[in-house]
mmCIF file of C-alpha atoms and ligand atoms in Angstrom:
data_model
loop_
_atom_site.group_PDB
_atom_site.id
_atom_site.type_symbol
_atom_site.label_atom_id
_atom_site.label_comp_id
_atom_site.label_asym_id
_atom_site.label_seq_id
_atom_site.Cartn_x
_atom_site.Cartn_y
_atom_site.Cartn_z
ATOM 1 C CA UNK U 463 -36.414 -28.835 27.542
ATOM 2 C CA UNK U 464 -37.365 -31.056 24.332
ATOM 3 C CA UNK U 465 -38.879 -29.895 21.995
ATOM 4 C CA UNK U 466 -39.521 -31.647 18.194
ATOM 5 C CA UNK U 467 -36.420 -30.577 16.740
ATOM 6 C CA UNK U 468 -34.304 -32.435 19.181
ATOM 7 C CA UNK U 469 -34.154 -35.740 16.543
ATOM 8 C CA UNK U 470 -34.371 -33.405 12.921
ATOM 9 C CA UNK U 471 -30.738 -32.331 13.143
ATOM 10 C CA UNK U 472 -29.162 -32.761 9.533
ATOM 11 C CA UNK U 473 -26.561 -35.260 9.662
ATOM 12 C CA UNK U 474 -23.621 -32.880 9.249
ATOM 13 C CA UNK U 475 -24.541 -31.488 12.220
ATOM 14 C CA UNK U 476 -22.286 -34.285 14.039
ATOM 15 C CA UNK U 477 -19.225 -32.835 12.415
ATOM 16 C CA UNK U 478 -19.657 -29.191 14.014
ATOM 17 C CA UNK U 479 -18.273 -28.569 16.798
ATOM 18 C CA UNK U 480 -18.552 -24.751 18.610
ATOM 19 C CA UNK U 481 -15.657 -22.832 18.760
ATOM 20 C CA UNK U 482 -13.772 -23.098 21.442
ATOM 21 C CA UNK U 483 -12.732 -19.469 21.530
ATOM 22 C CA UNK U 484 -16.143 -18.283 21.345
ATOM 23 C CA UNK U 485 -17.048 -20.390 24.154
ATOM 24 C CA UNK U 486 -14.364 -18.446 25.971
ATOM 25 C CA UNK U 487 -14.881 -15.385 24.883
ATOM 26 C CA UNK U 488 -18.131 -16.032 26.581
ATOM 27 C CA UNK U 489 -16.282 -16.273 29.976
ATOM 28 C CA UNK U 490 -13.547 -13.255 29.635
ATOM 29 C CA UNK U 491 -16.881 -11.249 29.698
ATOM 30 C CA UNK U 492 -16.341 -10.256 33.298
ATOM 31 C CA UNK U 493 -14.581 -7.188 33.467
ATOM 32 C CA UNK U 494 -11.658 -8.204 35.648
ATOM 33 C CA UNK U 495 -10.037 -10.381 33.438
ATOM 34 C CA UNK U 496 -7.601 -9.543 31.255
ATOM 35 C CA UNK U 497 -7.995 -11.356 27.730
ATOM 36 C CA UNK U 498 -5.416 -12.047 24.901
ATOM 37 C CA UNK U 499 -7.623 -15.011 24.071
ATOM 38 C CA UNK U 500 -9.781 -13.254 21.335
ATOM 39 C CA UNK U 501 -8.545 -12.330 17.957
ATOM 40 C CA UNK U 502 -10.098 -8.371 18.439
ATOM 41 C CA UNK U 503 -8.275 -5.314 17.043
ATOM 42 C CA UNK U 504 -7.932 -2.263 19.044
ATOM 43 C CA UNK U 505 -11.059 -0.222 19.235
ATOM 44 C CA UNK U 506 -8.793 2.497 19.207
ATOM 45 C CA UNK U 507 -7.566 2.880 15.930
ATOM 46 C CA UNK U 508 -11.100 2.289 14.780
ATOM 47 C CA UNK U 509 -11.844 4.790 12.380
ATOM 48 C CA UNK U 510 -15.107 6.127 13.793
ATOM 49 C CA UNK U 511 -15.082 9.986 12.209
ATOM 50 C CA UNK U 512 -13.969 8.925 8.782
ATOM 51 C CA UNK U 513 -16.894 6.631 8.984
ATOM 52 C CA UNK U 514 -19.087 9.230 10.371
ATOM 53 C CA UNK U 515 -18.127 11.643 7.525
ATOM 54 C CA UNK U 516 -18.697 9.057 5.189
ATOM 55 C CA UNK U 517 -21.739 7.247 6.137
ATOM 56 C CA UNK U 518 -23.633 11.184 6.040
ATOM 57 C CA UNK U 519 -22.049 12.080 2.605
ATOM 58 C CA UNK U 520 -23.730 8.402 1.252
ATOM 59 C CA UNK U 521 -26.710 9.054 2.766
ATOM 60 C CA UNK U 522 -26.675 12.681 1.341
ATOM 61 C CA UNK U 523 -25.926 12.565 -2.106
ATOM 62 C CA UNK U 524 -26.671 8.478 -2.699
ATOM 63 C CA UNK U 525 -29.466 7.333 0.118
ATOM 64 C CA UNK U 526 -31.906 5.050 -1.602
ATOM 65 C CA UNK U 527 -28.927 3.332 -3.775
ATOM 66 C CA UNK U 528 -27.335 2.712 -0.185
ATOM 67 C CA UNK U 529 -30.818 1.719 1.540
ATOM 68 C CA UNK U 530 -31.006 -0.868 -2.078
ATOM 69 C CA UNK U 531 -30.657 -4.542 -2.613
ATOM 70 C CA UNK U 532 -27.457 -4.287 -4.475
ATOM 71 C CA UNK U 533 -25.537 -7.029 -7.041
ATOM 72 C CA UNK U 534 -24.350 -10.419 -5.579
ATOM 73 C CA UNK U 535 -20.691 -9.860 -6.603
ATOM 74 C CA UNK U 536 -20.907 -6.458 -4.445
ATOM 75 C CA UNK U 537 -20.592 -2.469 -5.039
ATOM 76 C CA UNK U 538 -18.788 -2.117 -8.185
ATOM 77 C CA UNK U 539 -16.888 1.012 -6.857
ATOM 78 C CA UNK U 540 -15.949 -1.143 -3.946
ATOM 79 C CA UNK U 541 -14.504 -3.664 -6.313
ATOM 80 C CA UNK U 542 -12.295 -1.366 -8.786
ATOM 81 C CA UNK U 543 -11.266 -0.216 -5.817
ATOM 82 C CA UNK U 544 -9.804 -3.695 -4.388
ATOM 83 C CA UNK U 545 -8.369 -4.083 -8.560
ATOM 84 C CA UNK U 546 -5.833 -0.565 -7.497
ATOM 85 C CA UNK U 547 -5.477 -1.308 -4.323
ATOM 86 C CA UNK U 548 -4.116 -4.898 -5.551
ATOM 87 C CA UNK U 549 -1.798 -3.679 -8.167
ATOM 88 C CA UNK U 550 0.274 -1.853 -5.555
ATOM 89 C CA UNK U 551 0.955 -5.261 -4.802
ATOM 90 C CA UNK U 552 1.778 -6.901 -7.929
ATOM 91 C CA UNK U 553 -1.317 -8.985 -7.776
ATOM 92 C CA UNK U 554 -2.529 -7.852 -11.649
ATOM 93 C CA UNK U 555 -6.760 -8.791 -11.767
ATOM 94 C CA UNK U 556 -9.894 -7.101 -12.939
ATOM 95 C CA UNK U 557 -13.398 -6.710 -11.486
ATOM 96 C CA UNK U 558 -14.405 -9.985 -12.438
ATOM 97 C CA UNK U 559 -12.261 -11.680 -10.532
ATOM 98 C CA UNK U 560 -13.221 -10.123 -7.097
ATOM 99 C CA UNK U 561 -16.252 -10.588 -5.426
ATOM 100 C CA UNK U 562 -17.488 -8.688 -1.433
ATOM 101 C CA UNK U 563 -18.366 -11.202 1.115
ATOM 102 C CA UNK U 564 -19.479 -10.627 4.651
ATOM 103 C CA UNK U 565 -16.328 -11.352 6.117
ATOM 104 C CA UNK U 566 -13.770 -13.891 4.659
ATOM 105 C CA UNK U 567 -15.205 -16.286 7.454
ATOM 106 C CA UNK U 568 -18.189 -15.741 4.732
ATOM 107 C CA UNK U 569 -15.611 -16.162 1.679
ATOM 108 C CA UNK U 570 -14.122 -19.745 3.755
ATOM 109 C CA UNK U 571 -17.702 -21.138 4.192
ATOM 110 C CA UNK U 572 -18.412 -20.443 0.120
ATOM 111 C CA UNK U 573 -15.759 -22.301 -0.733
ATOM 112 C CA UNK U 574 -16.240 -24.729 1.477
ATOM 113 C CA UNK U 575 -19.934 -24.715 0.398
ATOM 114 C CA UNK U 576 -18.865 -25.141 -3.620
ATOM 115 C CA UNK U 577 -15.656 -27.782 -2.898
ATOM 116 C CA UNK U 578 -15.443 -30.023 -0.581
ATOM 117 C CA UNK U 579 -18.137 -32.968 -0.644
ATOM 118 C CA UNK U 580 -18.138 -35.341 2.278
ATOM 119 C CA UNK U 581 -14.741 -36.884 3.187
ATOM 120 C CA UNK U 582 -12.529 -34.779 0.923
ATOM 121 C CA UNK U 583 -9.467 -33.931 1.986
ATOM 122 C CA UNK U 584 -8.161 -30.116 2.912
ATOM 123 C CA UNK U 585 -4.458 -29.909 3.408
ATOM 124 C CA UNK U 586 -3.706 -27.409 6.345
ATOM 125 C CA UNK U 587 -0.792 -26.157 8.085
ATOM 126 C CA UNK U 588 -0.892 -27.044 11.576
ATOM 127 C CA UNK U 589 -1.456 -24.916 13.413
ATOM 128 C CA UNK U 590 -3.726 -23.785 10.994
ATOM 129 C CA UNK U 591 -6.805 -21.329 11.444
ATOM 130 C CA UNK U 592 -9.441 -22.432 13.721
ATOM 131 C CA UNK U 593 -12.464 -20.894 11.861
ATOM 132 C CA UNK U 594 -11.761 -22.346 8.787
ATOM 133 C CA UNK U 595 -11.748 -25.948 10.279
ATOM 134 C CA UNK U 596 -14.783 -24.528 11.612
ATOM 135 C CA UNK U 597 -16.573 -23.730 8.416
ATOM 136 C CA UNK U 598 -14.910 -26.597 6.421
ATOM 137 C CA UNK U 599 -16.725 -29.402 8.970
ATOM 138 C CA UNK U 600 -19.929 -28.353 8.447
ATOM 139 C CA UNK U 601 -19.255 -29.929 4.880
ATOM 140 C CA UNK U 602 -17.750 -32.753 6.285
ATOM 141 C CA UNK U 603 -13.970 -32.086 5.174
ATOM 142 C CA UNK U 604 -11.244 -34.405 6.171
ATOM 143 C CA UNK U 605 -7.459 -33.053 6.764
ATOM 144 C CA UNK U 606 -4.228 -33.388 6.198
ATOM 145 C CA UNK U 607 -2.289 -31.717 8.484
ATOM 146 C CA UNK U 608 1.524 -30.086 7.215
ATOM 147 C CA UNK U 609 4.173 -29.947 10.149
ATOM 148 C CA UNK U 610 5.235 -25.643 9.917
ATOM 149 C CA UNK U 611 8.301 -23.985 11.371
ATOM 150 C CA UNK U 612 8.964 -20.485 11.858
ATOM 151 C CA UNK U 613 9.276 -19.983 7.980
ATOM 152 C CA UNK U 614 5.693 -22.223 7.054
ATOM 153 C CA UNK U 615 5.425 -25.188 5.732
ATOM 154 C CA UNK U 616 7.957 -27.806 5.857
ATOM 155 C CA UNK U 617 8.773 -28.432 2.371
ATOM 156 C CA UNK U 618 9.366 -32.202 2.446
ATOM 157 C CA UNK U 619 6.199 -33.236 4.654
ATOM 158 C CA UNK U 620 4.437 -30.762 2.454
ATOM 159 C CA UNK U 621 5.412 -33.245 -0.916
ATOM 160 C CA UNK U 622 4.158 -35.779 1.661
ATOM 161 C CA UNK U 623 1.292 -34.704 2.142
ATOM 162 C CA UNK U 624 0.676 -33.935 -1.450
ATOM 163 C CA UNK U 625 0.123 -37.938 -1.934
ATOM 164 C CA UNK U 626 -2.932 -38.021 -0.356
ATOM 165 C CA UNK U 627 -4.632 -36.093 -3.680
ATOM 166 C CA UNK U 628 -6.242 -33.122 -1.550
ATOM 167 C CA UNK U 629 -9.263 -30.781 -3.136
ATOM 168 C CA UNK U 630 -6.990 -27.265 -2.298
ATOM 169 C CA UNK U 631 -4.129 -26.387 -0.194
ATOM 170 C CA UNK U 632 -4.704 -23.897 2.294
ATOM 171 C CA UNK U 633 -2.277 -21.431 3.454
ATOM 172 C CA UNK U 634 -1.765 -18.505 5.859
ATOM 173 C CA UNK U 635 1.317 -16.496 4.850
ATOM 174 C CA UNK U 636 1.229 -13.666 6.957
ATOM 175 C CA UNK U 637 2.043 -13.473 10.252
ATOM 176 C CA UNK U 638 -0.624 -16.970 10.733
ATOM 177 C CA UNK U 639 -3.248 -17.169 13.155
ATOM 178 C CA UNK U 640 -2.563 -18.845 15.194
ATOM 179 C CA UNK U 641 1.016 -18.523 15.187
ATOM 180 C CA UNK U 642 2.378 -15.058 13.957
ATOM 181 C CA UNK U 643 4.703 -16.975 11.935
ATOM 182 C CA UNK U 644 5.396 -15.557 8.434
ATOM 183 C CA UNK U 645 5.968 -17.789 5.455
ATOM 184 C CA UNK U 646 9.626 -17.142 4.046
ATOM 185 C CA UNK U 647 9.630 -16.061 0.044
ATOM 186 C CA UNK U 648 11.229 -19.009 -0.449
ATOM 187 C CA UNK U 649 8.856 -21.685 1.117
ATOM 188 C CA UNK U 650 5.893 -19.512 -0.848
ATOM 189 C CA UNK U 651 8.099 -19.795 -4.105
ATOM 190 C CA UNK U 652 8.331 -23.434 -3.311
ATOM 191 C CA UNK U 653 4.784 -24.081 -2.421
ATOM 192 C CA UNK U 654 3.914 -22.667 -5.635
ATOM 193 C CA UNK U 655 5.907 -24.950 -8.013
ATOM 194 C CA UNK U 656 4.646 -28.074 -5.586
ATOM 195 C CA UNK U 657 0.743 -27.171 -5.848
ATOM 196 C CA UNK U 658 1.696 -26.707 -9.931
ATOM 197 C CA UNK U 659 3.368 -30.083 -10.249
ATOM 198 C CA UNK U 660 0.748 -31.897 -8.408
ATOM 199 C CA UNK U 661 -1.695 -29.631 -9.950
ATOM 200 C CA UNK U 662 -4.074 -28.944 -6.747
ATOM 201 C CA UNK U 663 -4.891 -25.053 -6.420
ATOM 202 C CA UNK U 664 -4.045 -23.066 -3.832
ATOM 203 C CA UNK U 665 -6.650 -21.475 -1.385
ATOM 204 C CA UNK U 666 -4.722 -18.414 0.543
ATOM 205 C CA UNK U 667 -6.051 -16.386 3.502
ATOM 206 C CA UNK U 668 -4.563 -12.890 3.748
ATOM 207 C CA UNK U 669 -5.799 -10.929 6.751
ATOM 208 C CA UNK U 670 -2.607 -9.356 8.062
ATOM 209 C CA UNK U 671 -0.218 -8.876 5.663
ATOM 210 C CA UNK U 672 -0.806 -5.314 5.816
ATOM 211 C CA UNK U 673 0.158 -5.392 9.738
ATOM 212 C CA UNK U 674 3.742 -5.786 9.196
ATOM 213 C CA UNK U 675 6.377 -3.603 12.112
ATOM 214 C CA UNK U 676 9.605 -4.864 10.495
ATOM 215 C CA UNK U 677 11.086 -6.428 7.792
ATOM 216 C CA UNK U 678 9.918 -6.321 3.894
ATOM 217 C CA UNK U 679 6.717 -6.791 2.342
ATOM 218 C CA UNK U 680 6.496 -10.248 0.942
ATOM 219 C CA UNK U 681 4.645 -10.930 -2.208
ATOM 220 C CA UNK U 682 1.484 -12.784 -1.393
ATOM 221 C CA UNK U 683 0.812 -16.620 -2.988
ATOM 222 C CA UNK U 684 -1.537 -15.020 -5.367
ATOM 223 C CA UNK U 685 0.772 -12.879 -6.796
ATOM 224 C CA UNK U 686 3.762 -15.459 -7.366
ATOM 225 C CA UNK U 687 1.695 -17.144 -9.550
ATOM 226 C CA UNK U 688 2.330 -17.032 -13.149
ATOM 227 C CA UNK U 689 -0.860 -15.722 -14.236
ATOM 228 C CA UNK U 690 -0.808 -13.019 -11.902
ATOM 229 C CA UNK U 691 2.782 -11.433 -13.110
ATOM 230 C CA UNK U 692 2.158 -10.244 -16.188
ATOM 231 C CA UNK U 693 1.805 -5.986 -15.449
ATOM 232 C CA UNK U 694 1.082 -5.544 -19.496
ATOM 233 C CA UNK U 695 -1.789 -8.533 -19.286
ATOM 234 C CA UNK U 696 -5.396 -6.543 -18.711
ATOM 235 C CA UNK U 697 -7.268 -10.017 -18.825
ATOM 236 C CA UNK U 698 -9.010 -11.655 -15.852
ATOM 237 C CA UNK U 699 -7.197 -13.687 -13.436
ATOM 238 C CA UNK U 700 -6.723 -17.492 -14.329
ATOM 239 C CA UNK U 701 -4.506 -19.401 -12.503
ATOM 240 C CA UNK U 702 -4.734 -21.746 -9.633
ATOM 241 C CA UNK U 703 -5.096 -19.179 -6.438
ATOM 242 C CA UNK U 704 -8.197 -18.262 -4.483
ATOM 243 C CA UNK U 705 -6.838 -15.126 -2.470
ATOM 244 C CA UNK U 706 -8.863 -13.885 0.924
ATOM 245 C CA UNK U 707 -8.202 -10.632 2.336
ATOM 246 C CA UNK U 708 -10.710 -8.617 4.893
ATOM 247 C CA UNK U 709 -11.263 -4.705 6.182
ATOM 248 C CA UNK U 710 -11.308 -5.942 9.693
ATOM 249 C CA UNK U 711 -8.107 -5.994 10.668
ATOM 250 C CA UNK U 712 -7.067 -2.701 8.542
ATOM 251 C CA UNK U 713 -10.353 -0.929 9.169
ATOM 252 C CA UNK U 714 -12.919 -2.565 11.501
ATOM 253 C CA UNK U 715 -14.467 -5.903 12.004
ATOM 254 C CA UNK U 716 -17.413 -4.811 13.013
ATOM 255 C CA UNK U 717 -18.119 -4.001 9.151
ATOM 256 C CA UNK U 718 -18.299 -7.651 8.211
ATOM 257 C CA UNK U 719 -16.707 -6.788 4.669
ATOM 258 C CA UNK U 720 -14.090 -8.588 2.823
ATOM 259 C CA UNK U 721 -13.416 -9.680 -0.578
ATOM 260 C CA UNK U 722 -12.072 -12.449 -2.637
ATOM 261 C CA UNK U 723 -9.673 -13.398 -5.444
ATOM 262 C CA UNK U 724 -9.961 -15.617 -8.188
ATOM 263 C CA UNK U 725 -10.451 -16.745 -11.601
ATOM 264 C CA UNK U 726 -13.773 -15.781 -13.169
ATOM 265 C CA UNK U 727 -15.517 -18.855 -13.133
ATOM 266 C CA UNK U 728 -14.501 -19.988 -9.785
ATOM 267 C CA UNK U 729 -16.280 -16.220 -9.002
ATOM 268 C CA UNK U 730 -19.922 -17.076 -11.133
ATOM 269 C CA UNK U 731 -19.774 -20.137 -8.649
ATOM 270 C CA UNK U 732 -19.229 -18.664 -5.203
ATOM 271 C CA UNK U 733 -21.697 -16.094 -6.498
ATOM 272 C CA UNK U 734 -24.022 -18.674 -6.826
ATOM 273 C CA UNK U 735 -23.651 -19.938 -3.557
ATOM 274 C CA UNK U 736 -23.322 -16.586 -1.910
ATOM 275 C CA UNK U 737 -26.655 -15.581 -3.388
ATOM 276 C CA UNK U 738 -28.626 -18.544 -1.134
ATOM 277 C CA UNK U 739 -26.660 -17.596 1.520
ATOM 278 C CA UNK U 740 -27.365 -13.665 1.856
ATOM 279 C CA UNK U 741 -28.222 -12.497 -1.696
ATOM 280 C CA UNK U 742 -25.819 -9.449 -1.233
ATOM 281 C CA UNK U 743 -23.116 -7.783 1.410
ATOM 282 C CA UNK U 744 -24.548 -4.828 2.821
ATOM 283 C CA UNK U 745 -24.896 -2.078 0.295
ATOM 284 C CA UNK U 746 -24.614 0.771 2.866
ATOM 285 C CA UNK U 747 -21.733 -0.822 4.530
ATOM 286 C CA UNK U 748 -19.861 -1.205 0.510
ATOM 287 C CA UNK U 749 -20.461 2.194 -0.418
ATOM 288 C CA UNK U 750 -19.431 3.928 2.817
ATOM 289 C CA UNK U 751 -16.428 1.965 2.901
ATOM 290 C CA UNK U 752 -15.700 2.213 -0.981
ATOM 291 C CA UNK U 753 -15.727 6.415 -0.137
ATOM 292 C CA UNK U 754 -13.893 5.860 3.203
ATOM 293 C CA UNK U 755 -10.665 4.155 0.921
ATOM 294 C CA UNK U 756 -10.679 6.234 -1.457
ATOM 295 C CA UNK U 757 -7.705 9.009 -1.971
ATOM 296 C CA UNK U 758 -5.105 6.519 0.060
ATOM 297 C CA UNK U 759 -7.031 5.816 3.371
ATOM 298 C CA UNK U 760 -6.074 2.922 3.942
ATOM 299 C CA UNK U 761 -2.240 3.411 3.191
ATOM 300 C CA UNK U 762 -2.439 6.140 5.781
ATOM 301 C CA UNK U 763 -4.376 3.997 8.185
ATOM 302 C CA UNK U 764 -2.348 0.997 8.513
ATOM 303 C CA UNK U 765 0.248 3.153 9.378
ATOM 304 C CA UNK U 766 -1.537 4.111 12.940
ATOM 305 C CA UNK U 767 -2.212 0.469 13.132
ATOM 306 C CA UNK U 768 1.153 -0.849 12.524
ATOM 307 C CA UNK U 769 2.536 1.899 15.360
ATOM 308 C CA UNK U 770 0.024 0.860 17.763
ATOM 309 C CA UNK U 771 0.619 -2.989 17.350
ATOM 310 C CA UNK U 772 4.110 -3.113 17.420
ATOM 311 C CA UNK U 773 4.136 -0.849 20.636
ATOM 312 C CA UNK U 774 1.649 -3.843 21.860
ATOM 313 C CA UNK U 775 3.547 -6.497 20.896
ATOM 314 C CA UNK U 776 7.217 -4.878 22.152
ATOM 315 C CA UNK U 777 5.442 -4.655 25.892
ATOM 316 C CA UNK U 778 4.342 -8.739 25.294
ATOM 317 C CA UNK U 779 8.214 -9.331 24.429
ATOM 318 C CA UNK U 780 9.475 -7.646 27.576
ATOM 319 C CA UNK U 781 6.823 -8.643 30.087
ATOM 320 C CA UNK U 782 7.539 -12.412 28.583
ATOM 321 C CA UNK U 783 10.684 -12.006 29.618
ATOM 322 C CA UNK U 784 10.591 -10.196 33.170
ATOM 323 C CA UNK U 785 7.544 -12.668 34.084
ATOM 324 C CA UNK U 786 7.837 -16.427 32.383
ATOM 325 C CA UNK U 787 9.750 -19.334 34.268
ATOM 326 C CA UNK U 788 12.218 -21.142 33.024
ATOM 327 C CA UNK U 789 11.281 -23.570 29.919
ATOM 328 C CA UNK U 790 8.446 -21.165 28.492
ATOM 329 C CA UNK U 791 9.089 -20.192 25.101
ATOM 330 C CA UNK U 792 7.610 -17.938 22.573
ATOM 331 C CA UNK U 793 8.149 -16.654 19.070
ATOM 332 C CA UNK U 794 8.744 -12.837 18.060
ATOM 333 C CA UNK U 795 6.444 -12.048 15.110
ATOM 334 C CA UNK U 796 7.073 -9.211 13.023
ATOM 335 C CA UNK U 797 3.503 -8.011 12.464
ATOM 336 C CA UNK U 798 0.063 -9.408 12.841
ATOM 337 C CA UNK U 799 -2.003 -9.823 16.494
ATOM 338 C CA UNK U 800 -0.469 -12.868 18.037
ATOM 339 C CA UNK U 801 2.381 -14.287 19.115
ATOM 340 C CA UNK U 802 2.766 -18.098 20.034
ATOM 341 C CA UNK U 803 4.155 -19.617 23.154
ATOM 342 C CA UNK U 804 5.370 -23.022 23.863
ATOM 343 C CA UNK U 805 5.282 -24.654 27.581
ATOM 344 C CA UNK U 806 7.022 -27.915 28.639
ATOM 345 C CA UNK U 807 5.486 -31.068 27.232
ATOM 346 C CA UNK U 808 3.798 -31.868 30.613
ATOM 347 C CA UNK U 809 1.965 -28.720 30.571
ATOM 348 C CA UNK U 810 -1.435 -29.241 29.254
ATOM 349 C CA UNK U 811 -2.722 -25.671 28.217
ATOM 350 C CA UNK U 812 -6.334 -26.526 27.957
ATOM 351 C CA UNK U 813 -6.404 -27.508 31.864
ATOM 352 C CA UNK U 814 -3.676 -24.198 32.695
ATOM 353 C CA UNK U 815 -6.485 -22.116 31.294
ATOM 354 C CA UNK U 816 -9.068 -23.136 33.840
ATOM 355 C CA UNK U 817 -6.360 -22.426 36.163
ATOM 356 C CA UNK U 818 -5.748 -18.914 34.208
ATOM 357 C CA UNK U 819 -8.848 -18.041 34.556
ATOM 358 C CA UNK U 820 -9.015 -18.217 38.229
ATOM 359 C CA UNK U 821 -6.062 -15.848 38.294
ATOM 360 C CA UNK U 822 -8.187 -13.341 35.753
ATOM 361 C CA UNK U 823 -6.277 -13.949 32.793
ATOM 362 C CA UNK U 824 -7.144 -15.434 29.696
ATOM 363 C CA UNK U 825 -5.301 -17.496 26.404
ATOM 364 C CA UNK U 826 -6.263 -19.873 23.927
ATOM 365 C CA UNK U 827 -4.956 -22.930 24.614
ATOM 366 C CA UNK U 828 -2.917 -24.336 21.187
ATOM 367 C CA UNK U 829 -4.794 -28.055 20.671
ATOM 368 C CA UNK U 830 -7.919 -26.876 19.034
ATOM 369 C CA UNK U 831 -5.703 -24.659 16.036
ATOM 370 C CA UNK U 832 -4.181 -28.583 14.989
ATOM 371 C CA UNK U 833 -7.089 -30.713 13.106
ATOM 372 C CA UNK U 834 -4.527 -33.869 13.249
ATOM 373 C CA UNK U 835 -3.874 -33.338 17.485
ATOM 374 C CA UNK U 836 -0.500 -31.790 18.960
ATOM 375 C CA UNK U 837 -0.722 -28.472 20.766
ATOM 376 C CA UNK U 838 -1.334 -29.314 24.048
ATOM 377 C CA UNK U 839 1.406 -27.266 25.481
ATOM 378 C CA UNK U 840 0.796 -24.169 22.847
ATOM 379 C CA UNK U 841 -0.736 -21.190 23.703
ATOM 380 C CA UNK U 842 -2.171 -18.342 21.566
ATOM 381 C CA UNK U 843 -1.524 -14.641 23.077
ATOM 382 C CA UNK U 844 -3.115 -12.012 21.227
ATOM 383 C CA UNK U 845 -1.263 -8.842 21.595
ATOM 384 C CA UNK U 846 -3.335 -6.344 19.616
ATOM 385 C CA UNK U 847 -6.253 -5.649 21.907
ATOM 386 C CA UNK U 848 -5.491 -4.316 25.449
ATOM 387 C CA UNK U 849 -3.455 -1.521 26.597
ATOM 388 C CA UNK U 850 0.198 -1.588 27.246
ATOM 389 C CA UNK U 851 -0.853 -1.378 31.207
ATOM 390 C CA UNK U 852 -2.754 -4.099 31.003
ATOM 391 C CA UNK U 853 -0.661 -6.471 28.967
ATOM 392 C CA UNK U 854 2.149 -5.919 31.965
ATOM 393 C CA UNK U 855 -0.666 -6.885 34.526
ATOM 394 C CA UNK U 856 -1.637 -9.816 32.161
ATOM 395 C CA UNK U 857 1.393 -11.069 31.648
ATOM 396 C CA UNK U 858 2.685 -10.787 35.205
ATOM 397 C CA UNK U 859 -0.598 -12.822 36.059
ATOM 398 C CA UNK U 860 -0.189 -15.478 33.721
ATOM 399 C CA UNK U 861 3.370 -15.745 34.787
ATOM 400 C CA UNK U 862 2.130 -16.373 38.493
ATOM 401 C CA UNK U 863 0.242 -19.175 37.098
ATOM 402 C CA UNK U 864 2.986 -20.523 34.926
ATOM 403 C CA UNK U 865 5.297 -20.376 38.331
ATOM 404 C CA UNK U 866 2.754 -22.087 40.793
ATOM 405 C CA UNK U 867 2.472 -25.130 37.972
ATOM 406 C CA UNK U 868 6.174 -25.636 36.793
HETATM 407 C C1 PLP C 2166 -6.432 -16.190 9.436
HETATM 408 C C2 PLP C 2166 -8.667 -15.673 9.382
HETATM 409 N N1 PLP C 2166 -9.077 -16.255 8.232
HETATM 410 C C3 PLP C 2166 -10.511 -15.400 8.354
HETATM 411 C C4 PLP C 2166 -10.364 -14.444 9.486
HETATM 412 C C5 PLP C 2166 -11.997 -14.131 9.178
HETATM 413 O O1 PLP C 2166 -11.841 -12.249 9.150
HETATM 414 P P1 PLP C 2166 -13.239 -11.612 8.847
HETATM 415 O O2 PLP C 2166 -13.627 -10.826 9.898
HETATM 416 O O3 PLP C 2166 -13.348 -10.908 7.809
HETATM 417 O O4 PLP C 2166 -14.683 -12.961 9.234
HETATM 418 C C6 PLP C 2166 -10.078 -14.443 10.262
HETATM 419 C C7 PLP C 2166 -10.213 -13.762 11.631
HETATM 420 O O5 PLP C 2166 -10.095 -13.342 12.547
HETATM 421 C C8 PLP C 2166 -9.044 -15.235 10.744
HETATM 422 O O6 PLP C 2166 -7.759 -14.761 11.783
#
């Protein structure tokens, strides 16, 4: 049906594509489909009881405050909590460096809004997070992709790409979406050094860093930035990194609650952009979450999540061993929500998905994660959402589909 709106869309909508993931998730509402497609946390780990108690306490004690508009920067006690929480990972900032956002997805959009002019080049890993591309496509960003291996961005490829003069580098150092890969400490240090040398700032997106099942926690790129390493320094952070993290994967994504750490002047600009977007993130949610977080709840709760996800990752790895035909390869992430599969070159996973859906199993094809092309024979599998028995059945189905295709 035609309406008067049809010829009035802004030019920027031409570069806005609908997320393949969202479109697919629509298909996977069929309860018979076992979906490894979405990046959904396990509902069984949502701390429903803790939120119930905290919400009642907030409403009983400060109900009218919680239901009022709030400051754009965010609820101060929650920002203070983030300062304290970050300190345990060597990130020394103060509350003026912190802004609360309505999900990290909003953080990415606001970064696009304040930094990206049409045609500006953003340096990304190949593959990279699709949601960031979606956010920045709306601002007509161009991308230069840097080839990655199991240790993260390849450093010589990064040096080459820096010559293009990117606006900023976008990094996902921990249990990356989509691959589940973790950037090694050496590469993190090298990226910080190269960024410094070329005078290019870094956006570090870290939703999964706490979900490590094995191995040592690695310092964030923000933590490696020299501005952040002086423990005695109580001055605000004034370095070259904007760091994003979220409550989505350590509490629940339905909260739509996340935070941005940045130099004060960047925070001021992001605040201006956020005012135009939503005035402030839901105050009731912020106050309830601050109540849940106090007294070390998160550190205890991530142990629960890690245990459940580790078991699911191991189940998926065992099932892949059992059911995948020869020529299929996959990695073994040390944490997070995803693993990454490589099929023989001649297989196109977007076409394969149609076949898989007939057999009632879903995954995300690799290609959309590569803005510069590639990934046609890769797929992302999520292991956090499905219970182990469903992982077993789903991977068996996928194995049958692949045996047929190969
Ligand atoms: C790398 C990355 N960044 C950002 C987000 C968005 O997170 P949020 O739920 O906080 O909007 C996700 C969600 O899956 C993600 O994987």
